[in-house]
Short mmCIF file of C-alpha atoms and ligand atoms in Angstrom, two decimals:
data_model
loop_
_atom_site.label_atom_id
_atom_site.label_comp_id
_atom_site.label_asym_id
_atom_site.label_seq_id
_atom_site.Cartn_x
_atom_site.Cartn_y
_atom_site.Cartn_z
CA MET A 1 -28.14 2.08 4.84
CA HIS A 2 -28.89 -0.81 7.19
CA LEU A 3 -31.44 0.00 9.86
CA PRO A 4 -31.23 -1.99 13.07
CA ARG A 5 -33.64 -4.90 13.03
CA ARG A 6 -36.12 -4.64 15.85
CA LEU A 7 -36.49 -7.67 17.99
CA THR A 8 -39.68 -8.52 19.75
CA ILE A 9 -38.99 -9.48 23.32
CA ILE A 10 -41.65 -10.98 25.49
CA GLY A 11 -39.91 -10.98 28.84
CA LEU A 12 -40.95 -12.97 31.87
CA ALA A 13 -42.25 -9.81 33.49
CA ALA A 14 -44.45 -9.19 30.51
CA LEU A 15 -45.80 -12.72 30.64
CA SER A 16 -46.72 -12.46 34.30
CA ALA A 17 -48.33 -9.06 33.83
CA CYS A 18 -50.23 -10.34 30.84
CA ALA A 19 -52.07 -7.11 30.30
CA ARG A 20 -48.89 -5.44 28.94
CA LEU A 21 -48.12 -5.35 25.26
CA PRO A 22 -44.88 -6.82 23.95
CA GLN A 23 -42.09 -4.22 23.75
CA THR A 24 -39.61 -3.79 20.95
CA VAL A 25 -35.98 -2.96 21.61
CA PRO A 26 -33.31 -2.40 19.01
CA VAL A 27 -30.50 -4.94 19.01
CA PRO A 28 -27.19 -4.10 17.40
CA GLN A 29 -26.70 -5.96 14.16
CA PRO A 30 -23.34 -7.09 12.89
CA PRO A 31 -22.33 -4.84 10.01
CA PRO A 32 -22.53 -6.24 6.49
CA ILE A 33 -19.28 -7.89 5.49
CA SER A 34 -17.20 -5.22 3.81
CA VAL A 35 -13.71 -6.68 3.52
CA ILE A 36 -11.44 -4.98 0.94
CA PRO A 37 -9.90 -6.60 -1.05
CA ILE A 38 -12.80 -9.03 -1.29
CA PRO A 39 -11.58 -12.52 -0.37
CA GLU A 40 -11.37 -15.28 -2.95
CA SER A 41 -14.02 -17.23 -1.05
CA LEU A 42 -16.11 -16.42 2.01
CA VAL A 43 -18.82 -18.76 3.22
CA ARG A 44 -21.04 -17.88 6.17
CA ALA A 45 -21.38 -20.81 8.52
CA PRO A 46 -24.30 -21.78 10.70
CA GLY A 47 -23.74 -21.23 14.37
CA LEU A 48 -22.99 -18.46 16.79
CA ALA A 49 -20.85 -15.45 16.11
CA PHE A 50 -17.38 -15.15 17.60
CA THR A 51 -17.06 -12.42 20.22
CA ILE A 52 -13.97 -10.82 21.74
CA THR A 53 -14.47 -10.62 25.49
CA PRO A 54 -12.42 -9.28 28.41
CA LEU A 55 -11.01 -12.79 28.80
CA SER A 56 -10.02 -13.30 25.18
CA ALA A 57 -6.46 -14.11 24.24
CA ILE A 58 -4.32 -14.20 21.12
CA VAL A 59 -2.66 -17.58 20.76
CA ALA A 60 0.52 -17.55 18.71
CA ASP A 61 4.03 -18.93 18.89
CA THR A 62 5.94 -15.69 19.09
CA THR A 63 9.29 -17.41 18.85
CA THR A 64 8.75 -17.30 15.08
CA ILE A 65 8.97 -13.86 13.53
CA GLY A 66 5.92 -14.29 11.30
CA GLN A 67 3.59 -15.17 14.14
CA ARG A 68 5.13 -12.46 16.30
CA ARG A 69 4.58 -9.77 13.66
CA ALA A 70 1.00 -10.83 12.99
CA ALA A 71 0.13 -11.16 16.68
CA THR A 72 1.70 -7.80 17.52
CA ALA A 73 -0.18 -6.10 14.69
CA LEU A 74 -3.44 -7.68 15.82
CA ALA A 75 -2.98 -6.73 19.46
CA ALA A 76 -2.10 -3.17 18.47
CA VAL A 77 -5.47 -2.81 16.74
CA LEU A 78 -7.64 -4.65 19.26
CA ARG A 79 -6.31 -3.51 22.64
CA PRO A 80 -6.97 0.25 22.51
CA SER A 81 -10.54 0.03 21.22
CA THR A 82 -11.73 -2.97 23.23
CA GLY A 83 -9.88 -1.89 26.36
CA TYR A 84 -9.16 -5.57 27.01
CA ALA A 85 -5.78 -7.04 27.97
CA LEU A 86 -5.71 -9.53 25.06
CA PRO A 87 -2.48 -11.25 26.07
CA ILE A 88 -0.43 -12.99 23.40
CA VAL A 89 0.20 -16.51 24.67
CA ALA A 90 1.74 -19.67 23.27
CA ASN A 91 -1.15 -21.71 24.65
CA LEU A 92 -4.05 -21.17 26.96
CA ASP A 93 -2.27 -22.64 30.00
CA SER A 94 0.21 -19.83 29.95
CA ILE A 95 -2.26 -16.98 30.43
CA SER A 96 -1.10 -15.12 33.50
CA ALA A 97 -3.26 -14.66 36.54
CA ALA A 98 -3.32 -10.98 35.72
CA VAL A 99 -6.01 -11.42 33.12
CA ARG A 100 -8.21 -13.79 35.12
CA LEU A 101 -11.43 -12.04 35.84
CA PRO A 102 -14.34 -13.29 37.96
CA PRO A 103 -15.62 -16.43 36.24
CA ASP A 104 -18.97 -14.99 35.34
CA THR A 105 -17.53 -11.93 33.60
CA SER A 106 -17.23 -13.56 30.28
CA ARG A 107 -16.35 -16.53 28.18
CA ARG A 108 -12.76 -17.13 27.18
CA THR A 109 -12.52 -16.92 23.39
CA ILE A 110 -9.32 -17.04 21.41
CA ILE A 111 -7.81 -15.79 18.20
CA ARG A 112 -5.28 -18.36 17.08
CA LEU A 113 -2.57 -17.66 14.52
CA ARG A 114 -1.08 -20.80 13.00
CA ILE A 115 1.62 -21.48 10.48
CA ALA A 116 0.95 -24.65 8.50
CA ALA A 117 3.39 -26.02 5.98
CA ASP A 118 0.62 -27.57 3.90
CA SER A 119 -1.89 -24.73 3.69
CA GLY A 120 -1.59 -24.85 -0.10
CA LEU A 121 -2.33 -21.14 -0.39
CA GLY A 122 1.06 -19.90 -1.51
CA GLY A 123 3.31 -17.38 0.16
CA GLU A 124 0.61 -14.82 0.96
CA GLY A 125 -2.62 -16.81 1.29
CA TYR A 126 -4.48 -17.69 4.46
CA THR A 127 -7.61 -19.28 5.77
CA LEU A 128 -9.78 -17.73 8.45
CA VAL A 129 -12.34 -19.77 10.33
CA ALA A 130 -14.61 -17.90 12.75
CA GLY A 131 -16.78 -19.91 15.10
CA ASP A 132 -18.37 -19.66 18.50
CA ASP A 133 -15.21 -19.79 20.60
CA SER A 134 -12.42 -18.95 18.24
CA VAL A 135 -11.10 -17.34 15.14
CA VAL A 136 -8.31 -19.40 13.62
CA ILE A 137 -6.09 -17.88 10.96
CA THR A 138 -3.81 -20.35 9.20
CA ALA A 139 -1.12 -19.53 6.66
CA PHE A 140 2.08 -20.86 5.21
CA SER A 141 4.00 -17.69 6.02
CA GLY A 142 4.03 -14.63 8.21
CA ALA A 143 2.81 -12.57 5.27
CA GLY A 144 -0.28 -14.75 4.94
CA LEU A 145 -0.98 -14.51 8.67
CA PHE A 146 -0.57 -10.75 8.54
CA HIS A 147 -3.03 -10.49 5.64
CA GLY A 148 -5.46 -12.70 7.56
CA VAL A 149 -5.16 -10.33 10.51
CA GLN A 150 -6.13 -7.41 8.25
CA THR A 151 -9.19 -9.38 7.16
CA LEU A 152 -10.17 -10.07 10.76
CA ARG A 153 -9.75 -6.40 11.55
CA GLN A 154 -12.16 -5.49 8.75
CA LEU A 155 -14.67 -8.17 9.81
CA LEU A 156 -14.99 -6.50 13.21
CA PRO A 157 -17.23 -3.43 13.64
CA PHE A 158 -15.55 -0.24 12.41
CA GLY A 159 -15.17 1.02 16.00
CA ILE A 160 -12.31 -1.46 16.39
CA GLU A 161 -10.12 1.20 14.74
CA SER A 162 -10.65 3.62 17.61
CA HIS A 163 -7.53 4.68 19.49
CA GLN A 164 -9.41 4.71 22.77
CA ALA A 165 -11.77 2.33 24.53
CA ALA A 166 -14.91 2.39 22.42
CA ILE A 167 -17.16 0.05 24.33
CA ARG A 168 -20.34 1.38 22.74
CA MET A 169 -19.00 0.66 19.28
CA GLY A 170 -18.93 -3.07 19.99
CA PRO A 171 -19.95 -5.79 20.60
CA TRP A 172 -16.77 -7.10 19.03
CA THR A 173 -18.30 -9.92 17.06
CA VAL A 174 -17.50 -11.71 13.83
CA PRO A 175 -20.18 -13.86 12.17
CA ALA A 176 -19.37 -17.55 11.89
CA MET A 177 -17.67 -18.08 8.55
CA ARG A 178 -14.85 -19.64 6.61
CA ILE A 179 -12.57 -17.64 4.33
CA VAL A 180 -10.02 -19.06 1.90
CA ASP A 181 -7.98 -16.30 0.34
CA SER A 182 -4.86 -15.67 -1.69
CA PRO A 183 -3.78 -12.89 -4.06
CA ARG A 184 -4.25 -12.74 -7.82
CA PHE A 185 -0.90 -10.94 -8.28
CA GLY A 186 2.34 -11.07 -6.32
CA TRP A 187 3.19 -7.41 -7.01
CA ARG A 188 0.64 -5.06 -5.44
CA GLY A 189 2.30 -1.74 -5.12
CA ALA A 190 2.02 1.94 -4.43
CA MET A 191 4.60 4.53 -5.43
CA LEU A 192 5.24 7.65 -3.40
CA ASP A 193 7.13 10.58 -4.93
CA VAL A 194 9.15 12.08 -2.07
CA ALA A 195 11.22 14.12 -4.55
CA ARG A 196 8.79 16.79 -5.81
CA HIS A 197 7.78 17.36 -2.19
CA PHE A 198 9.58 15.69 0.66
CA PHE A 199 7.68 13.51 3.13
CA THR A 200 9.03 12.75 6.61
CA THR A 201 9.60 9.19 7.81
CA ASP A 202 6.51 9.54 10.02
CA GLU A 203 4.43 10.50 7.00
CA VAL A 204 5.80 7.60 4.96
CA LYS A 205 4.95 5.27 7.86
CA GLN A 206 1.37 6.54 7.80
CA TYR A 207 1.24 5.66 4.13
CA ILE A 208 2.71 2.20 4.82
CA ASP A 209 -0.05 1.63 7.40
CA ILE A 210 -2.64 2.20 4.68
CA LEU A 211 -0.87 -0.18 2.31
CA ALA A 212 -0.79 -2.86 4.99
CA LEU A 213 -4.50 -2.51 5.77
CA TYR A 214 -5.32 -3.24 2.12
CA LYS A 215 -2.79 -6.06 1.60
CA LEU A 216 -0.53 -4.04 -0.68
CA ASN A 217 2.99 -5.41 -0.45
CA VAL A 218 5.30 -2.98 -2.30
CA LEU A 219 6.13 0.64 -1.56
CA HIS A 220 8.16 2.05 -4.44
CA VAL A 221 9.84 5.25 -3.24
CA HIS A 222 10.76 7.78 -5.93
CA LEU A 223 13.90 9.12 -4.22
CA ALA A 224 15.31 11.59 -6.72
CA ASP A 225 14.04 13.92 -9.39
CA ASP A 226 14.81 17.36 -10.80
CA GLN A 227 13.55 19.13 -7.70
CA GLY A 228 15.30 17.16 -4.97
CA TRP A 229 17.67 14.31 -4.02
CA ARG A 230 16.24 12.50 -0.98
CA ILE A 231 18.64 9.77 0.13
CA GLU A 232 21.99 10.09 1.86
CA ILE A 233 24.88 8.66 -0.18
CA LYS A 234 27.85 8.44 2.16
CA SER A 235 30.48 8.52 -0.58
CA HIS A 236 28.82 11.63 -2.10
CA PRO A 237 27.49 13.90 0.65
CA GLU A 238 27.23 16.71 -1.90
CA LEU A 239 24.21 15.00 -3.46
CA THR A 240 22.14 15.84 -0.39
CA THR A 241 23.91 18.96 0.86
CA MET A 242 23.32 20.63 -2.49
CA GLY A 243 20.47 18.58 -3.91
CA ALA A 244 18.09 18.07 -0.97
CA PRO A 245 17.15 21.52 0.41
CA SER A 246 14.59 22.27 -2.31
CA GLU A 247 11.21 21.13 -3.57
CA VAL A 248 8.38 22.20 -5.86
CA GLY A 249 7.21 25.69 -5.01
CA GLY A 250 10.41 26.58 -3.13
CA GLY A 251 9.88 24.72 0.15
CA ALA A 252 12.64 23.44 2.42
CA GLY A 253 12.89 19.91 0.99
CA GLY A 254 14.80 17.33 3.02
CA PHE A 255 16.24 13.84 2.75
CA PHE A 256 16.40 10.47 4.46
CA THR A 257 19.65 9.57 6.15
CA GLN A 258 20.59 5.95 5.58
CA SER A 259 19.46 5.26 9.12
CA ASP A 260 16.06 6.88 8.42
CA TYR A 261 15.82 4.65 5.37
CA ALA A 262 16.70 1.56 7.44
CA ASP A 263 13.99 2.58 9.91
CA LEU A 264 11.45 2.74 7.06
CA ILE A 265 12.55 -0.63 5.75
CA ARG A 266 12.09 -2.21 9.18
CA TYR A 267 8.71 -0.57 9.69
CA ALA A 268 7.56 -1.74 6.29
CA ALA A 269 8.95 -5.27 6.74
CA ASP A 270 7.02 -5.65 10.00
CA ARG A 271 3.92 -5.06 7.87
CA TYR A 272 5.04 -7.25 4.96
CA VAL A 273 5.62 -4.28 2.70
CA MET A 274 8.78 -4.34 0.58
CA ILE A 275 10.48 -1.02 -0.13
CA VAL A 276 11.75 -0.62 -3.69
CA PRO A 277 14.00 2.43 -4.21
CA GLU A 278 14.07 4.50 -7.39
CA ILE A 279 16.72 6.92 -8.53
CA ASP A 280 15.38 8.41 -11.74
CA MET A 281 17.96 8.70 -14.56
CA PRO A 282 19.23 9.70 -17.12
CA ALA A 283 16.57 12.48 -17.08
CA HIS A 284 14.75 13.81 -13.98
CA ILE A 285 18.22 14.28 -12.51
CA ASN A 286 18.72 18.03 -12.15
CA ALA A 287 19.06 17.81 -8.34
CA ALA A 288 22.15 15.59 -8.70
CA LEU A 289 23.66 17.73 -11.43
CA ILE A 290 23.66 20.82 -9.19
CA SER A 291 26.65 19.29 -7.38
CA HIS A 292 28.01 17.62 -10.56
CA PRO A 293 27.77 20.23 -13.32
CA GLU A 294 30.63 18.44 -15.11
CA LEU A 295 28.19 15.60 -15.88
CA SER A 296 25.64 17.73 -17.68
CA CYS A 297 27.47 17.44 -21.02
CA GLY A 298 28.08 21.11 -21.49
CA ARG A 299 24.45 22.15 -21.12
CA ARG A 300 23.78 25.28 -19.05
CA PRO A 301 24.96 24.83 -15.42
CA PRO A 302 22.17 23.27 -13.39
CA VAL A 303 20.49 25.38 -10.72
CA VAL A 304 17.80 24.58 -8.16
CA TYR A 305 14.56 23.77 -9.96
CA THR A 306 11.19 24.23 -8.24
CA ALA A 307 8.72 24.13 -11.14
CA ILE A 308 7.10 20.98 -12.56
CA ASN A 309 8.15 20.59 -16.17
CA VAL A 310 9.65 17.21 -17.03
CA GLY A 311 12.27 15.81 -19.37
CA PHE A 312 14.72 18.72 -19.66
CA SER A 313 17.65 17.41 -17.60
CA ALA A 314 20.03 14.57 -18.46
CA ILE A 315 23.19 13.11 -16.99
CA CYS A 316 25.81 12.77 -19.70
CA PRO A 317 25.86 9.22 -21.14
CA ASP A 318 29.21 9.82 -22.85
CA SER A 319 31.17 10.73 -19.74
CA GLU A 320 32.83 7.98 -17.65
CA GLY A 321 32.30 10.16 -14.59
CA THR A 322 28.57 9.48 -14.94
CA TYR A 323 29.05 5.75 -14.41
CA THR A 324 31.51 6.24 -11.56
CA LEU A 325 28.97 8.37 -9.70
CA LEU A 326 26.04 6.09 -10.48
CA ASP A 327 28.04 3.02 -9.47
CA ASP A 328 28.56 4.56 -6.03
CA VAL A 329 24.89 5.51 -5.73
CA ILE A 330 23.59 2.10 -6.85
CA ARG A 331 26.14 0.24 -4.70
CA GLU A 332 25.18 2.12 -1.53
CA ILE A 333 21.44 1.91 -2.10
CA SER A 334 21.66 -1.77 -3.02
CA ALA A 335 23.57 -2.46 0.18
CA ILE A 336 20.90 -0.91 2.40
CA THR A 337 17.93 -2.38 0.50
CA PRO A 338 16.89 -5.96 1.31
CA ALA A 339 14.53 -6.10 -1.70
CA PRO A 340 16.13 -7.70 -4.78
CA TYR A 341 15.13 -4.73 -7.00
CA MET A 342 16.53 -1.37 -8.03
CA HIS A 343 14.37 1.05 -10.04
CA ILE A 344 16.34 3.36 -12.34
CA GLY A 345 13.50 5.43 -13.78
CA GLY A 346 14.42 5.86 -17.43
CA ASP A 347 11.33 7.92 -18.31
CA GLU A 348 10.75 11.11 -20.26
CA VAL A 349 14.20 11.75 -21.71
CA GLN A 350 14.17 14.67 -24.10
CA ALA A 351 17.81 15.74 -24.02
CA LEU A 352 19.44 12.54 -25.41
CA ASN A 353 19.16 10.71 -28.72
CA ALA A 354 18.09 7.06 -29.00
CA VAL A 355 21.64 5.76 -29.28
CA GLN A 356 22.78 7.64 -26.19
CA TYR A 357 19.72 6.47 -24.27
CA ALA A 358 20.23 2.81 -25.20
CA LYS A 359 23.88 2.94 -24.28
CA PHE A 360 23.08 4.53 -20.94
CA ILE A 361 20.35 2.01 -19.99
CA GLY A 362 22.62 -0.90 -20.95
CA ARG A 363 25.48 0.38 -18.79
CA VAL A 364 23.28 1.10 -15.81
CA GLN A 365 21.60 -2.28 -16.12
CA SER A 366 24.97 -3.98 -15.77
CA VAL A 367 25.76 -1.91 -12.67
CA VAL A 368 22.41 -2.85 -11.09
CA MET A 369 23.05 -6.53 -11.86
CA LYS A 370 26.61 -6.31 -10.53
CA TYR A 371 25.14 -5.34 -7.15
CA GLY A 372 22.80 -8.30 -7.20
CA LYS A 373 19.53 -6.55 -8.06
CA ARG A 374 16.94 -6.88 -10.80
CA MET A 375 16.51 -3.64 -12.68
CA ILE A 376 13.11 -2.02 -13.01
CA GLY A 377 12.48 0.93 -15.32
CA TRP A 378 9.54 2.91 -16.67
CA GLU A 379 8.27 1.61 -20.00
CA GLU A 380 10.63 3.68 -22.15
CA ILE A 381 13.45 1.27 -21.25
CA ALA A 382 11.74 -1.35 -23.43
CA LYS A 383 13.12 0.55 -26.45
CA THR A 384 16.56 -0.82 -25.57
CA ALA A 385 18.01 -4.34 -25.42
CA LEU A 386 17.11 -5.51 -21.94
CA HIS A 387 18.29 -8.43 -19.87
CA PRO A 388 15.49 -11.00 -19.50
CA THR A 389 15.28 -10.40 -15.74
CA THR A 390 14.66 -6.66 -16.12
CA ILE A 391 11.13 -5.50 -15.30
CA VAL A 392 9.25 -2.91 -17.37
CA GLN A 393 6.77 -0.65 -15.62
CA GLN A 394 4.01 0.45 -18.01
CA TRP A 395 2.58 3.90 -17.32
CA GLN A 396 1.48 5.87 -20.41
CA GLY A 397 -1.51 5.04 -22.57
CA ASP A 398 -3.84 2.09 -22.58
CA SER A 399 -1.42 0.21 -24.73
CA LEU A 400 2.29 -0.34 -24.48
CA ALA A 401 3.94 1.49 -27.37
CA VAL A 402 7.06 -0.63 -27.25
CA PRO A 403 6.80 -4.41 -27.09
CA VAL A 404 8.30 -5.89 -23.96
CA PRO A 405 10.65 -8.85 -24.49
CA ALA A 406 8.69 -12.12 -24.68
CA ASN A 407 8.28 -13.58 -21.20
CA GLY A 408 9.56 -10.35 -19.68
CA ASP A 409 7.86 -9.20 -16.49
CA VAL A 410 5.64 -6.13 -16.59
CA ILE A 411 4.08 -4.06 -13.82
CA LEU A 412 0.93 -2.16 -14.83
CA SER A 413 0.66 1.46 -13.71
CA GLY A 414 -1.43 2.93 -16.52
CA ALA A 415 -1.99 6.61 -15.76
CA THR A 416 -5.57 6.63 -17.03
CA LYS A 417 -6.55 4.18 -14.29
CA MET A 418 -3.93 4.03 -11.57
CA TYR A 419 -2.35 7.48 -11.27
CA LEU A 420 -3.41 8.74 -7.88
CA ASP A 421 -2.20 12.23 -8.78
CA MET A 422 -4.88 12.67 -11.45
CA LYS A 423 -7.79 14.81 -10.32
CA TYR A 424 -11.02 12.98 -9.46
CA THR A 425 -13.18 15.53 -11.26
CA THR A 426 -12.84 18.99 -12.76
CA ALA A 427 -13.57 20.37 -9.30
CA THR A 428 -10.64 18.63 -7.54
CA GLU A 429 -8.17 21.27 -6.38
CA LEU A 430 -5.14 19.02 -5.96
CA GLY A 431 -3.62 16.90 -8.66
CA LEU A 432 -2.89 17.05 -12.37
CA ARG A 433 -5.10 16.14 -15.31
CA TRP A 434 -2.89 15.19 -18.24
CA ALA A 435 -4.20 11.60 -18.22
CA GLY A 436 -7.80 12.58 -17.56
CA TYR A 437 -10.00 12.51 -14.49
CA ASN A 438 -9.86 9.37 -12.38
CA ASP A 439 -12.83 9.10 -10.07
CA VAL A 440 -13.12 5.94 -7.98
CA LYS A 441 -14.93 3.88 -10.60
CA VAL A 442 -12.20 4.59 -13.15
CA ALA A 443 -9.63 3.25 -10.69
CA TYR A 444 -11.70 0.16 -9.92
CA ALA A 445 -13.63 -1.02 -12.96
CA TRP A 446 -11.00 -2.60 -15.23
CA ASP A 447 -9.30 -5.95 -15.61
CA PRO A 448 -5.51 -6.20 -15.69
CA ALA A 449 -5.82 -9.17 -18.05
CA THR A 450 -7.50 -7.18 -20.82
CA ALA A 451 -7.25 -3.43 -20.17
CA PHE A 452 -3.82 -2.82 -21.65
CA LYS A 453 -2.93 -3.83 -25.19
CA GLY A 454 0.41 -4.38 -26.82
CA LEU A 455 1.92 -6.42 -24.02
CA GLY A 456 2.85 -9.18 -26.47
CA GLY A 457 4.17 -12.22 -24.69
CA ALA A 458 4.97 -10.30 -21.52
CA ARG A 459 3.86 -11.53 -18.14
CA VAL A 460 1.92 -9.11 -15.96
CA ILE A 461 3.27 -9.57 -12.42
CA GLY A 462 0.98 -7.03 -10.88
CA VAL A 463 -0.24 -3.48 -10.46
CA GLU A 464 1.17 -0.37 -8.85
CA ALA A 465 -0.50 2.97 -8.19
CA PRO A 466 1.88 5.95 -8.39
CA LEU A 467 1.31 9.10 -6.38
CA TRP A 468 3.37 11.91 -7.89
CA SER A 469 3.70 14.84 -5.55
CA GLU A 470 3.92 17.98 -7.67
CA THR A 471 0.72 19.33 -6.09
CA ILE A 472 0.81 17.74 -2.63
CA ARG A 473 2.88 18.96 0.28
CA ASN A 474 2.05 16.61 3.12
CA ILE A 475 0.50 13.30 4.03
CA THR A 476 -2.98 14.78 4.52
CA ALA A 477 -2.99 15.94 0.91
CA ALA A 478 -1.48 12.62 -0.19
CA GLU A 479 -4.28 10.74 1.56
CA TYR A 480 -6.89 12.92 -0.10
CA LEU A 481 -5.67 11.76 -3.50
CA ALA A 482 -4.92 8.16 -2.50
CA MET A 483 -8.16 7.48 -0.66
CA PRO A 484 -10.35 5.90 -1.82
CA ARG A 485 -8.54 5.02 -5.06
CA LEU A 486 -5.72 3.05 -3.45
CA PRO A 487 -8.07 0.45 -1.88
CA ALA A 488 -9.71 0.18 -5.32
CA ILE A 489 -6.38 -0.68 -6.94
CA ALA A 490 -5.57 -3.00 -4.04
CA GLU A 491 -8.68 -5.02 -4.82
CA VAL A 492 -7.85 -5.06 -8.56
CA GLY A 493 -4.47 -6.55 -7.64
CA TRP A 494 -5.62 -9.04 -5.01
CA SER A 495 -9.10 -10.36 -5.79
CA PRO A 496 -10.17 -12.72 -8.55
CA GLU A 497 -11.93 -10.89 -11.38
CA SER A 498 -14.99 -13.11 -10.91
CA ARG A 499 -15.48 -11.75 -7.37
CA ARG A 500 -15.38 -8.06 -8.27
CA THR A 501 -18.26 -5.82 -9.24
CA TRP A 502 -18.38 -2.05 -8.97
CA GLU A 503 -21.84 -2.05 -7.39
CA ASP A 504 -20.71 -4.33 -4.59
CA PHE A 505 -17.38 -2.55 -4.12
CA ARG A 506 -18.87 0.91 -3.70
CA VAL A 507 -21.13 -0.33 -0.92
CA ARG A 508 -18.28 -2.11 0.87
CA LEU A 509 -16.07 0.93 0.48
CA ALA A 510 -18.59 3.21 2.15
CA VAL A 511 -18.12 1.40 5.46
CA HIS A 512 -14.37 2.03 5.28
CA GLY A 513 -14.92 5.79 5.44
CA ARG A 514 -15.91 5.32 9.08
CA ARG A 515 -12.71 3.38 9.72
CA TRP A 516 -10.65 6.17 8.15
CA ASN A 517 -12.40 8.74 10.32
CA LEU A 518 -11.25 6.85 13.40
CA LEU A 519 -7.77 6.22 11.99
CA GLY A 520 -7.33 9.89 11.13
CA ILE A 521 -6.96 9.13 7.42
CA ASN A 522 -8.07 11.94 5.12
CA TYR A 523 -10.12 11.00 2.04
CA TYR A 524 -12.12 12.33 -0.84
CA HIS A 525 -15.86 11.98 -0.31
CA SER A 526 -16.54 10.86 -3.85
CA THR A 527 -20.17 11.22 -4.87
CA GLN A 528 -19.85 7.75 -6.43
CA ILE A 529 -19.76 6.16 -2.98
CA PRO A 530 -22.82 5.84 -0.68
CA TRP A 531 -20.89 6.96 2.44
C1 TNX B 1 4.81 11.55 -15.58
S1 TNX B 1 5.00 8.71 -14.91
C2 TNX B 1 6.00 11.27 -14.92
C3 TNX B 1 6.33 11.96 -13.69
C4 TNX B 1 5.31 13.01 -13.34
C5 TNX B 1 3.93 12.47 -13.60
C6 TNX B 1 2.83 13.38 -13.20
C7 TNX B 1 6.44 8.97 -15.19
C8 TNX B 1 7.25 7.81 -15.36
N1 TNX B 1 6.84 10.24 -15.28
O1 TNX B 1 7.61 12.54 -13.77
O2 TNX B 1 5.47 13.32 -11.99
O3 TNX B 1 3.81 12.19 -14.98
O4 TNX B 1 1.59 12.77 -13.33
#
């Protein structure tokens, strides 16, 4: 806990009335720097702090989409809490008379967003230089600028997250400094299971907002499982009419129309989050088989399933009808997904033998490739002959049971560290516990380079934290499990190992609790964190 430093002021009045003793008044101190993920390098500079004033402006060339997105995101955070106009202008000459205040009201300071071809920081890196009169964020791309904006947001006092003018939570200062930052991994993901319980587009957007704040750039959406089919397929309306109105525990379920899905993609893209769709197959597919009993290979006719066992269902790998249906599904989803990936699940198949499974994965892989996407599958797919571009998503133990093809790309999602649906402790009401208890330190204190064995010559392209929704019915419950573990994983994926220590992280994280209170984000008050 940082107590305000007390400053001794000997005012002129005190000097003239020399009998009086000096008085002490508290002065607000800038908060300790608590940026998550911790930047690659941050050097405090001598000189005055930067302050946002009523005359401040955001300077950006909004004719380019990257600067427009970053500037819009910045203004959306700063305007409500500061109560200032904060116009977005191409240069200072173009500030309208509307924001000119009496000259003595304040200094004009600016936040400048610049794209520079030679920033040398890759597609997502940025530099941030805060000085007396300006903060300048420079990046090669809109993504880098957007990430820099999230850093600036976290450098400001936590009151900046308030939805209403919060003048007493200022002053809105940033210490003079220079940050140079870029991510360790290109794939920094979160997975949301909208199949076991359905989440509305508004709820998914709330989740995307959290991803964006912590520089996560992938939202993998688990769109179908035994309990529900959640995406409209225009050539097969029966998949949703019969497969969507159900969920775990017997709730109403629901699904995204293709236009809902497009809305999510746009919302995510504005925040530099890529949506990766998953249709889980050949198991986890009961919801689709309800309308296609002919594809269940003579097993008992599928009915609505609202419990949480896994592995029992399978779409028949020996029926051509299976591939006709899946071709339509993959074609439609590929067409509405800008990301170059399609996740086909592939996990926990109990109802097929190894030959059937391998045949199925091979056929589906060629369909995915036909529609121009790279296939991703849970680690079980590595048991089959995969195309070199296919990505394996590790999830089970601390070592990959099946070697991934040499040079093949792997995403780490090990349940013992990254599963957000594991309980924090024995006392956590929500969540499951098959992979153990994952309190915040478990999620944070590991190194992707060494934690998982058996990866052979595979290349780890990043990390992804899945949130399975068997036990959670709404975004408030989702946030309880995700926060604060998701920011922990975000730092694992972004920051250099040499910059990360648990002791430092837990102190930085504590400050974020106050941001979440203002943002209306629910979280678990882990006893490991000095809130
Ligand atoms: C395993 S992880 C599953 C999911 C469950 C999850 C619960 C994976 C690929 N399959 O079907 O929801 O455990 O933690």
